[in-house]
Coordinates of C-alpha atoms in Angstrom, one line a residue:
M1 CA 61.7 65.2 96.5
D2 CA 62.0 62.7 93.6
S3 CA 65.4 63.5 92.2
S4 CA 64.6 61.7 89.0
R5 CA 62.3 64.5 88.0
F6 CA 65.1 67.0 88.2
R7 CA 68.1 65.2 86.6
S8 CA 69.4 67.2 83.7
S9 CA 71.4 65.9 80.7
S10 CA 74.6 66.9 82.5
G11 CA 73.8 64.5 85.4
R12 CA 73.0 67.3 87.8
I13 CA 69.8 67.6 89.7
T14 CA 68.3 70.9 88.6
A15 CA 65.5 72.6 90.5
S16 CA 62.8 74.3 88.6
E17 CA 60.8 77.2 90.0
A18 CA 57.8 75.0 90.4
D19 CA 59.6 72.8 92.8
H20 CA 61.6 75.4 94.8
H21 CA 59.4 74.9 97.8
Q22 CA 60.7 71.4 98.3
L23 CA 64.2 72.7 98.6
G24 CA 63.4 75.1 101.3
F25 CA 64.2 78.4 99.6
S26 CA 62.8 80.7 96.9
I27 CA 64.5 80.5 93.5
P28 CA 62.7 83.7 92.2
R29 CA 64.1 85.6 95.2
I30 CA 67.7 84.7 94.4
S31 CA 67.5 84.5 90.6
R32 CA 68.1 88.2 90.3
K33 CA 71.7 87.5 91.3
Y34 CA 72.2 83.9 90.2
R35 CA 71.4 82.7 86.7
S36 CA 70.9 79.1 87.6
L37 CA 70.7 76.8 90.6
S38 CA 71.4 73.1 90.7
F39 CA 72.7 70.2 92.8
D40 CA 75.0 67.4 91.7
S41 CA 74.5 63.9 92.9
G42 CA 76.5 64.6 96.1
L43 CA 74.2 67.4 97.1
R44 CA 76.8 70.0 96.1
F45 CA 75.1 73.4 95.9
I46 CA 75.9 75.0 92.5
F47 CA 75.1 78.6 91.7
S48 CA 76.1 80.4 88.5
L49 CA 77.2 84.0 88.4
S50 CA 78.0 86.2 85.3
G51 CA 81.7 85.5 86.1
G52 CA 81.4 81.7 86.1
N53 CA 80.1 78.9 88.2
Q54 CA 80.2 79.0 92.0
S55 CA 79.8 76.1 94.3
L56 CA 79.4 75.3 98.0
E57 CA 79.5 71.8 99.4
S58 CA 76.8 70.8 101.9
P59 CA 76.0 67.3 103.2
S60 CA 72.4 67.9 103.8
P61 CA 69.4 70.0 102.5
T62 CA 69.2 71.7 106.0
R63 CA 72.7 73.0 105.6
L64 CA 71.8 74.2 102.1
V65 CA 69.1 76.4 103.3
M66 CA 71.4 78.2 105.7
A67 CA 74.2 78.4 103.2
T68 CA 72.0 80.1 100.6
S69 CA 71.4 83.2 102.8
A70 CA 75.2 83.4 103.4
L71 CA 75.9 83.4 99.6
N72 CA 73.8 86.5 99.3
S73 CA 76.5 88.4 101.1
D74 CA 79.3 86.7 99.0
R75 CA 80.5 84.6 101.9
K76 CA 81.1 80.9 101.6
I77 CA 79.6 79.5 104.7
V78 CA 78.7 75.9 105.6
T79 CA 76.5 75.1 108.6
G80 CA 75.8 71.9 110.4
P81 CA 74.4 70.3 113.5
A82 CA 74.9 71.7 117.0
G83 CA 75.7 75.2 115.8
Y84 CA 78.6 74.2 113.6
V85 CA 79.6 77.0 111.2
L86 CA 82.5 76.8 108.7
E87 CA 83.6 80.1 107.3
D88 CA 85.3 78.7 104.2
V89 CA 87.6 80.4 101.7
P90 CA 87.1 80.5 97.9
H91 CA 88.4 77.8 95.6
F92 CA 89.2 77.7 91.9
S93 CA 86.3 75.2 91.4
D94 CA 83.9 77.9 92.6
Y95 CA 84.3 80.0 89.5
I96 CA 86.4 77.9 87.0
P97 CA 84.4 75.0 85.5
N98 CA 86.1 71.6 86.0
P99 CA 89.7 72.9 86.6
P100 CA 92.3 70.1 86.0
T101 CA 94.0 68.6 89.1
Y102 CA 97.3 66.8 89.5
P103 CA 98.9 64.5 92.1
N104 CA 100.7 66.4 94.9
P105 CA 104.5 66.2 94.4
L106 CA 104.9 65.8 98.1
Q107 CA 103.9 62.2 97.9
D108 CA 107.3 61.6 96.3
N109 CA 109.2 64.0 98.5
A110 CA 111.8 62.3 100.6
A111 CA 111.4 64.7 103.4
Y112 CA 107.7 63.8 103.8
S113 CA 108.3 60.0 103.5
V114 CA 108.5 59.8 107.3
V115 CA 105.2 61.5 107.8
K116 CA 102.4 59.0 108.7
Q117 CA 99.8 61.1 106.9
Y118 CA 101.0 63.3 104.1
F119 CA 97.9 65.2 103.6
V120 CA 95.3 67.2 105.5
D121 CA 91.8 65.7 105.3
D122 CA 89.5 67.9 103.3
D123 CA 87.0 68.0 106.2
D124 CA 89.6 69.1 108.8
T125 CA 88.6 72.4 110.5
V126 CA 89.9 74.5 113.4
P127 CA 87.5 76.1 115.9
Q128 CA 87.8 79.8 116.6
K129 CA 86.6 79.4 120.2
I130 CA 88.0 76.6 122.4
V131 CA 86.6 77.4 125.8
V132 CA 83.0 76.2 125.8
H133 CA 80.3 75.0 128.2
P134 CA 78.5 71.7 127.9
D135 CA 75.5 73.2 126.2
S136 CA 77.4 75.7 124.0
P137 CA 77.1 75.4 120.2
R138 CA 80.1 74.1 118.3
G139 CA 80.6 77.6 116.9
T140 CA 82.7 79.1 114.1
H141 CA 85.4 77.0 112.4
F142 CA 88.0 77.7 109.7
R143 CA 89.5 75.4 107.2
R144 CA 92.7 73.8 108.4
A145 CA 95.9 74.7 106.5
G146 CA 98.2 72.0 105.0
P147 CA 98.9 70.0 101.9
R148 CA 96.1 68.3 100.0
Q149 CA 96.2 65.1 97.8
K150 CA 95.4 67.0 94.6
V151 CA 96.9 70.2 93.4
Y152 CA 95.6 72.6 90.8
F153 CA 99.0 73.7 89.3
E154 CA 101.6 71.9 87.4
S155 CA 105.0 73.0 88.8
D156 CA 106.4 74.0 85.4
D157 CA 103.5 76.2 84.7
V158 CA 103.7 78.2 87.9
L159 CA 104.9 81.9 87.9
A160 CA 104.6 83.1 91.5
C161 CA 105.2 86.6 92.8
I162 CA 105.7 88.0 96.3
V163 CA 105.1 91.5 97.4
T164 CA 105.7 93.3 100.7
C165 CA 103.5 96.3 101.7
G166 CA 103.3 98.8 104.5
G167 CA 105.7 99.4 107.3
L168 CA 108.7 97.3 108.2
C169 CA 108.4 94.4 110.6
P170 CA 110.8 91.8 111.9
G171 CA 110.4 88.6 109.8
L172 CA 109.6 90.0 106.4
N173 CA 112.7 88.5 104.8
T174 CA 112.1 85.2 106.6
V175 CA 108.6 84.9 105.0
I176 CA 110.0 85.8 101.6
R177 CA 112.7 83.1 102.0
E178 CA 110.3 80.4 103.1
I179 CA 107.8 81.0 100.4
V180 CA 110.6 80.6 97.8
C181 CA 111.9 77.5 99.6
G182 CA 108.5 76.0 100.0
L183 CA 107.6 76.4 96.4
S184 CA 111.0 75.2 95.3
H185 CA 111.7 72.3 97.6
M186 CA 108.1 71.0 98.1
Y187 CA 106.5 71.6 94.7
G188 CA 109.4 72.0 92.3
V189 CA 108.4 75.5 91.2
K190 CA 111.2 77.3 89.4
K191 CA 109.8 80.7 88.3
I192 CA 109.4 83.0 91.3
I193 CA 109.7 86.8 91.2
G194 CA 109.5 89.6 93.7
I195 CA 107.6 92.8 93.2
D196 CA 109.8 95.8 93.9
G197 CA 108.4 98.5 96.2
G198 CA 104.9 97.4 97.3
Y199 CA 101.7 97.5 95.4
R200 CA 102.7 100.2 92.9
G201 CA 105.6 98.0 92.0
F202 CA 103.2 95.9 90.0
Y203 CA 102.9 98.6 87.4
A204 CA 105.7 101.1 88.1
R205 CA 108.9 99.2 88.8
N206 CA 110.8 96.2 87.7
T207 CA 110.6 92.7 89.2
I208 CA 113.3 90.8 91.1
D209 CA 114.1 87.2 90.2
L210 CA 114.0 85.0 93.3
D211 CA 115.7 81.6 93.7
L212 CA 117.2 79.5 96.5
K213 CA 120.6 81.2 96.1
T214 CA 119.1 84.7 96.2
V215 CA 117.2 84.1 99.4
N216 CA 119.7 81.9 101.2
D217 CA 120.6 84.1 104.1
I218 CA 118.1 87.0 103.9
H219 CA 116.4 85.9 107.1
K220 CA 119.5 87.2 109.0
R221 CA 118.7 90.8 107.9
G222 CA 116.1 93.2 108.9
G223 CA 113.7 94.9 106.5
T224 CA 112.7 93.4 103.2
I225 CA 114.9 92.7 100.1
L226 CA 111.9 93.6 97.9
G227 CA 111.4 97.1 99.3
T228 CA 108.0 98.3 100.5
S229 CA 105.7 101.3 100.4
R230 CA 102.4 102.5 101.6
G231 CA 99.5 103.1 99.2
G232 CA 99.9 102.8 95.5
H233 CA 96.9 100.4 95.3
N234 CA 95.2 100.5 91.9
T235 CA 93.3 97.3 91.5
T236 CA 92.8 97.5 87.7
K237 CA 96.5 98.3 87.0
I238 CA 97.7 95.6 89.4
V239 CA 95.5 92.9 87.9
D240 CA 96.4 94.0 84.3
S241 CA 100.0 93.6 85.2
I242 CA 99.4 90.2 86.8
Q243 CA 97.6 89.1 83.6
D244 CA 100.1 90.6 81.2
R245 CA 103.1 89.0 83.0
G246 CA 101.4 85.6 83.2
I247 CA 101.6 85.5 87.0
N248 CA 99.3 82.8 88.5
Q249 CA 100.2 82.9 92.2
V250 CA 100.3 86.1 94.2
Y251 CA 101.6 86.2 97.8
I252 CA 100.9 89.4 99.6
I253 CA 102.6 90.2 102.9
G254 CA 101.1 93.1 104.7
G255 CA 98.8 94.5 107.4
D256 CA 95.1 95.0 107.4
G257 CA 95.2 97.7 104.8
S258 CA 97.3 95.5 102.5
Q259 CA 94.9 92.6 103.1
K260 CA 92.0 94.8 102.1
G261 CA 93.9 95.5 98.9
A262 CA 94.6 91.7 98.4
A263 CA 90.8 91.1 98.8
A264 CA 90.1 93.7 96.1
I265 CA 92.7 92.1 93.8
F266 CA 91.2 88.7 94.3
E267 CA 87.7 89.9 93.5
E268 CA 88.8 91.5 90.3
I269 CA 90.7 88.3 89.4
R270 CA 87.5 86.2 90.1
R271 CA 85.4 88.7 88.1
R272 CA 87.7 88.1 85.1
G273 CA 87.6 84.4 85.6
L274 CA 91.4 84.1 85.8
K275 CA 93.2 81.0 87.2
V276 CA 95.3 83.2 89.6
A277 CA 95.5 82.5 93.3
V278 CA 95.9 85.3 95.8
A279 CA 97.0 84.5 99.4
G280 CA 97.8 86.9 102.2
I281 CA 100.3 86.6 105.0
P282 CA 99.2 89.0 107.7
K283 CA 101.9 91.4 108.9
T284 CA 101.6 93.8 111.8
I285 CA 104.1 94.5 114.5
D286 CA 101.2 95.8 116.7
N287 CA 99.5 92.4 116.7
D288 CA 96.2 94.1 115.9
I289 CA 94.9 91.6 113.3
P290 CA 91.8 89.8 114.7
I291 CA 91.1 86.1 114.8
I292 CA 94.7 84.9 114.7
D293 CA 96.7 84.1 117.8
R294 CA 99.5 86.5 117.0
S295 CA 101.2 88.1 114.1
F296 CA 104.8 87.4 113.1
G297 CA 107.3 90.0 114.4
F298 CA 105.4 90.6 117.6
D299 CA 107.6 88.3 119.8
T300 CA 110.7 90.0 118.4
A301 CA 109.2 93.5 119.1
V302 CA 108.4 92.6 122.7
E303 CA 111.8 91.2 123.2
E304 CA 113.6 94.2 121.8
A305 CA 111.2 96.6 123.7
Q306 CA 112.5 95.0 126.9
R307 CA 116.0 96.3 126.0
A308 CA 114.7 99.8 125.9
I309 CA 112.8 99.3 129.2
N310 CA 116.0 97.9 130.8
A311 CA 117.9 101.0 129.7
A312 CA 115.2 103.3 131.0
H313 CA 115.3 101.4 134.4
V314 CA 119.1 101.8 134.6
E315 CA 118.8 105.5 133.9
A316 CA 116.0 106.0 136.4
T317 CA 117.7 104.1 139.3
S318 CA 121.0 105.9 138.8
V319 CA 119.8 109.4 139.7
E320 CA 117.6 111.2 142.2
N321 CA 113.9 111.2 141.3
G322 CA 114.7 109.5 138.0
I323 CA 112.0 108.7 135.5
G324 CA 112.6 106.5 132.4
L325 CA 109.9 107.1 129.8
V326 CA 109.7 104.6 126.9
K327 CA 107.5 105.1 123.9
L328 CA 106.6 101.9 122.0
M329 CA 104.6 101.0 118.9
G330 CA 100.8 100.7 119.1
R331 CA 98.7 103.1 117.1
Y332 CA 95.3 101.7 118.1
S333 CA 96.3 98.6 120.1
G334 CA 98.6 98.4 123.1
F335 CA 99.7 94.8 122.9
I336 CA 103.4 95.5 122.6
A337 CA 103.4 97.9 125.6
M338 CA 101.3 95.5 127.6
Y339 CA 103.4 92.3 126.9
A340 CA 106.7 94.2 127.3
T341 CA 105.5 95.5 130.6
L342 CA 104.5 92.1 131.8
A343 CA 107.7 90.5 130.6
S344 CA 110.0 93.2 132.1
R345 CA 108.5 93.6 135.6
D346 CA 110.5 96.9 136.0
V347 CA 107.6 99.0 134.7
D348 CA 105.6 101.2 137.1
C349 CA 103.0 102.5 134.7
C350 CA 101.8 101.4 131.3
L351 CA 99.6 103.6 129.1
I352 CA 97.8 102.3 126.0
P353 CA 95.3 103.6 123.5
E354 CA 92.5 101.4 124.9
S355 CA 92.7 102.7 128.4
P356 CA 91.9 106.5 128.9
F357 CA 93.9 108.4 131.4
F358 CA 94.2 112.0 132.6
L359 CA 97.0 114.0 134.1
E360 CA 96.0 116.3 136.9
G361 CA 93.8 116.0 139.9
K362 CA 93.0 113.2 142.3
G363 CA 93.6 109.8 140.7
G364 CA 95.5 111.3 137.8
L365 CA 98.9 110.4 136.3
F366 CA 100.8 113.2 138.0
E367 CA 99.5 112.2 141.5
F368 CA 100.6 108.6 140.8
I369 CA 104.1 109.7 139.7
E370 CA 104.6 111.8 142.8
K371 CA 103.5 108.8 145.0
R372 CA 105.8 106.3 143.3
L373 CA 108.8 108.7 143.4
K374 CA 108.2 109.3 147.1
E375 CA 108.0 105.5 147.7
S376 CA 111.0 104.3 145.6
G377 CA 112.8 107.3 144.3
H378 CA 112.6 106.2 140.7
M379 CA 110.0 105.2 138.1
V380 CA 109.7 103.6 134.6
I381 CA 106.7 104.6 132.4
V382 CA 105.8 102.8 129.1
I383 CA 103.5 104.5 126.7
A384 CA 102.1 103.3 123.4
E385 CA 102.3 105.8 120.5
G386 CA 98.5 106.0 120.2
A387 CA 97.8 106.6 123.9
G388 CA 96.5 110.0 125.1
Q389 CA 96.0 111.4 121.6
D390 CA 92.8 113.1 122.8
L391 CA 94.7 114.9 125.6
L392 CA 97.5 116.0 123.3
A393 CA 95.1 117.4 120.6
E394 CA 93.0 119.2 123.2
S395 CA 96.0 120.7 125.0
E396 CA 97.9 121.7 121.8
E397 CA 94.8 122.5 119.8
Q398 CA 96.4 120.7 116.9
A399 CA 94.1 117.8 116.2
T400 CA 94.8 116.5 112.7
T401 CA 92.7 114.7 110.2
L402 CA 95.6 114.0 107.9
K403 CA 96.4 110.4 106.9
D404 CA 99.3 108.6 105.5
A405 CA 99.3 106.8 102.1
S406 CA 97.9 103.6 103.8
G407 CA 94.9 105.6 105.2
N408 CA 96.2 105.6 108.8
K409 CA 95.5 108.8 110.7
L410 CA 98.8 110.7 111.4
L411 CA 99.5 110.7 115.1
L412 CA 100.9 113.5 117.2
D413 CA 104.0 112.6 119.2
I414 CA 102.7 111.7 122.6
G415 CA 106.1 110.8 123.9
L416 CA 107.7 114.2 123.6
W417 CA 104.5 115.9 124.7
I418 CA 104.0 114.0 127.9
S419 CA 107.7 114.2 128.8
Q420 CA 107.4 118.0 128.7
R421 CA 104.2 118.0 130.6
I422 CA 105.7 115.9 133.4
K423 CA 108.8 118.2 133.6
D424 CA 106.6 121.3 133.7
H425 CA 104.5 119.8 136.5
F426 CA 107.6 119.2 138.7
I427 CA 109.1 122.6 137.9
K428 CA 106.0 124.2 139.2
K429 CA 106.3 122.2 142.3
K430 CA 110.0 123.1 142.5
N431 CA 110.9 119.4 142.9
I432 CA 114.0 117.7 141.5
L433 CA 113.3 115.5 138.5
N434 CA 115.6 113.6 136.1
L435 CA 113.6 112.3 133.1
K436 CA 115.1 110.3 130.3
Y437 CA 113.0 109.7 127.1
I438 CA 113.7 106.7 124.9
D439 CA 112.0 106.0 121.6
P440 CA 113.2 102.7 120.1
T441 CA 110.5 102.4 117.4
Y442 CA 112.7 102.2 114.3
M443 CA 115.3 100.1 116.0
I444 CA 112.7 97.6 116.8
R445 CA 111.1 97.6 113.3
A446 CA 114.4 97.2 111.5
I447 CA 115.9 94.2 113.3
P448 CA 115.8 90.5 112.1
S449 CA 113.2 88.3 113.7
N450 CA 114.1 86.1 116.7
A451 CA 114.0 82.3 116.8
S452 CA 110.3 82.1 117.8
D453 CA 109.3 84.5 115.0
N454 CA 111.5 82.7 112.5
V455 CA 109.6 79.4 113.2
C456 CA 106.3 81.3 113.0
C457 CA 107.2 82.8 109.6
T458 CA 108.3 79.5 108.2
L459 CA 105.0 77.8 109.1
L460 CA 102.9 80.8 107.8
A461 CA 104.8 80.7 104.5
Q462 CA 104.5 77.0 104.0
S463 CA 100.8 77.0 104.9
A464 CA 100.2 79.7 102.3
V465 CA 102.0 77.7 99.6
H466 CA 100.1 74.5 100.4
G467 CA 96.8 76.4 100.2
V468 CA 97.5 78.1 96.9
M469 CA 98.7 74.8 95.3
A470 CA 95.6 73.1 96.5
G471 CA 93.4 75.6 94.6
Y472 CA 92.3 77.8 97.5
N473 CA 92.1 81.5 96.8
G474 CA 91.3 84.8 98.4
F475 CA 92.5 83.8 101.9
T476 CA 94.8 84.8 104.7
V477 CA 96.8 82.2 106.5
G478 CA 97.0 82.5 110.3
L479 CA 97.4 80.6 113.6
V480 CA 94.1 80.0 115.4
N481 CA 94.3 78.2 118.7
G482 CA 97.6 76.8 117.8
R483 CA 96.6 75.5 114.4
H484 CA 97.3 77.1 111.0
T485 CA 94.2 77.9 109.1
Y486 CA 92.8 79.6 106.0
I487 CA 90.8 82.6 106.9
P488 CA 88.5 84.6 104.5
F489 CA 89.8 88.1 103.9
Y490 CA 86.7 89.7 105.2
R491 CA 87.2 88.3 108.7
I492 CA 90.6 89.9 109.3
T493 CA 89.7 93.3 107.7
E494 CA 86.3 93.9 109.4
R495 CA 87.9 95.2 112.6
Q496 CA 91.1 95.6 114.5
N497 CA 92.2 93.5 117.4
K498 CA 92.5 95.6 120.6
V499 CA 93.4 95.0 124.3
V500 CA 90.2 94.4 126.2
I501 CA 90.7 96.4 129.4
T502 CA 88.0 94.4 131.2
D503 CA 89.9 91.2 130.4
R504 CA 92.1 89.2 132.7
M505 CA 95.4 90.1 130.8
W506 CA 95.0 93.8 131.5
A507 CA 94.1 92.9 135.1
R508 CA 97.3 91.0 135.4
L509 CA 99.2 94.1 134.2
L510 CA 97.5 96.4 136.7
S511 CA 98.4 93.8 139.4
S512 CA 102.0 93.7 138.2
T513 CA 102.6 97.5 138.0
N514 CA 100.2 98.3 140.9
Q515 CA 99.0 101.3 138.9
P516 CA 95.5 102.7 139.1
S517 CA 93.2 102.5 136.1
F518 CA 93.3 106.3 135.6
M519 CA 89.7 106.3 134.4
K520 CA 87.4 109.0 135.5
P521 CA 84.0 107.9 136.8
E522 CA 82.3 109.2 133.7
D523 CA 84.7 107.2 131.5
K524 CA 84.0 103.9 133.2
L525 CA 81.8 102.0 130.8
D526 CA 80.0 98.7 131.3
L527 CA 81.4 95.7 129.5
N528 CA 79.6 95.7 126.1
H529 CA 78.7 92.8 124.0
S530 CA 81.8 93.0 121.8
E531 CA 84.1 93.0 124.8
Q532 CA 82.3 90.1 126.3
E533 CA 82.8 88.2 123.1
A534 CA 86.4 89.1 122.8
A535 CA 87.1 88.1 126.4
A536 CA 85.3 84.8 126.0
M537 CA 87.2 84.0 122.8
K538 CA 90.5 84.6 124.4
W539 CA 89.7 82.9 127.7

């Protein structure tokens, strides 16, 4: 195509409908959504929405064709040779025309003077999948986190806010502290506030001024100094409050529900054309957020869960036919129970939501308990809170459809129920049984994070700050294959991460405990496509 025929007065190459066939896509087909379509001299794909200009960089027309279809679903995707796919995150320049940039203050920061390369290259990406075959495509990548040469905020103009949402988790205060320290020490930001009490705090409560003195030692405490709550998400009221207060950076710490809320806030901000950055820091003690290697607080939870397992083991071994039963967190994902079991090595049976089990009959849980007590005289059972909910509801005829303020289904107490069922079974058989039930849930949630999680929280917080200052928006920061990345909101809210019971890690647990699978023949399903993909990504 002769670009001289399409150069507009602005210096951009503009495609007319008569020449759309030379670009490889149909302008009439997409013009219902996009008012105009153009390329700049660097083959940067520009499309215009009612809320402002949007852009997507692409080094070749081939990549442009593939990127166009992605834009129809509001996803910023760049494709390249050998199956390379970058699932990029939004940027200010996508919807704000020619936003001003400034030199990154880190170039004059004494702490960074020893670093050989201050800044992350704009083309650096991190692969989602690292185990590949010689003929495998390069696969999906995410933008690498880190400081950039240019920033889109002047330090004195920044008013940042931090909010914590959902349940408690070890490390919340550490993330708050490190966001404040990162903004202050690395970028010279002086105006930082905390939103009191979760999402509804934006429009229903006062803010809390945050500075280096305020957050100095909060990482040594459990909980969150900002307070938290479930629900209360009213997108219009929240964005109105952000706009009225002059806030231009929003850091949201929360689980998948909170990140969905963050995505809605970002979309409303983009619709209004505001220069406000929204970044998420994923928080879930259950480790059930997909894509990322692990969530902060998980290591602490596993470590503390071992204390409960050790106590249960002491109780069980001290009496005749002793059983120590420990209920751990895990509404839909059994990662804490699985990892605590593998770490402890004192557990005889681990029950999680992903692996069905039954109680009576050949191959059932009762039969296994009898066998293990006969062999060793004691037993430790770990059960995740979401395990066996179908059995409990069926037995008690009290299945519930009620949900909490975050939209999570209210669970029945599997720990107390199964404790009583085990006792009743042995009473019928007139056998001696000493069962001790331990539920450490709130003890685990409320403790400060350990050393490993403190480091994790620090890196997550600093990565979020770097991304926001660099103009990225509408993203969650997370560790992918050992590298911190910027992940689009939709990728971490589209599903929950769960234990794949046809994966090697679950096989390792079964080998460690020497427990049966407890699955009835009719429950044994073939490995479906999603499980295959999950197993391949992990291994």
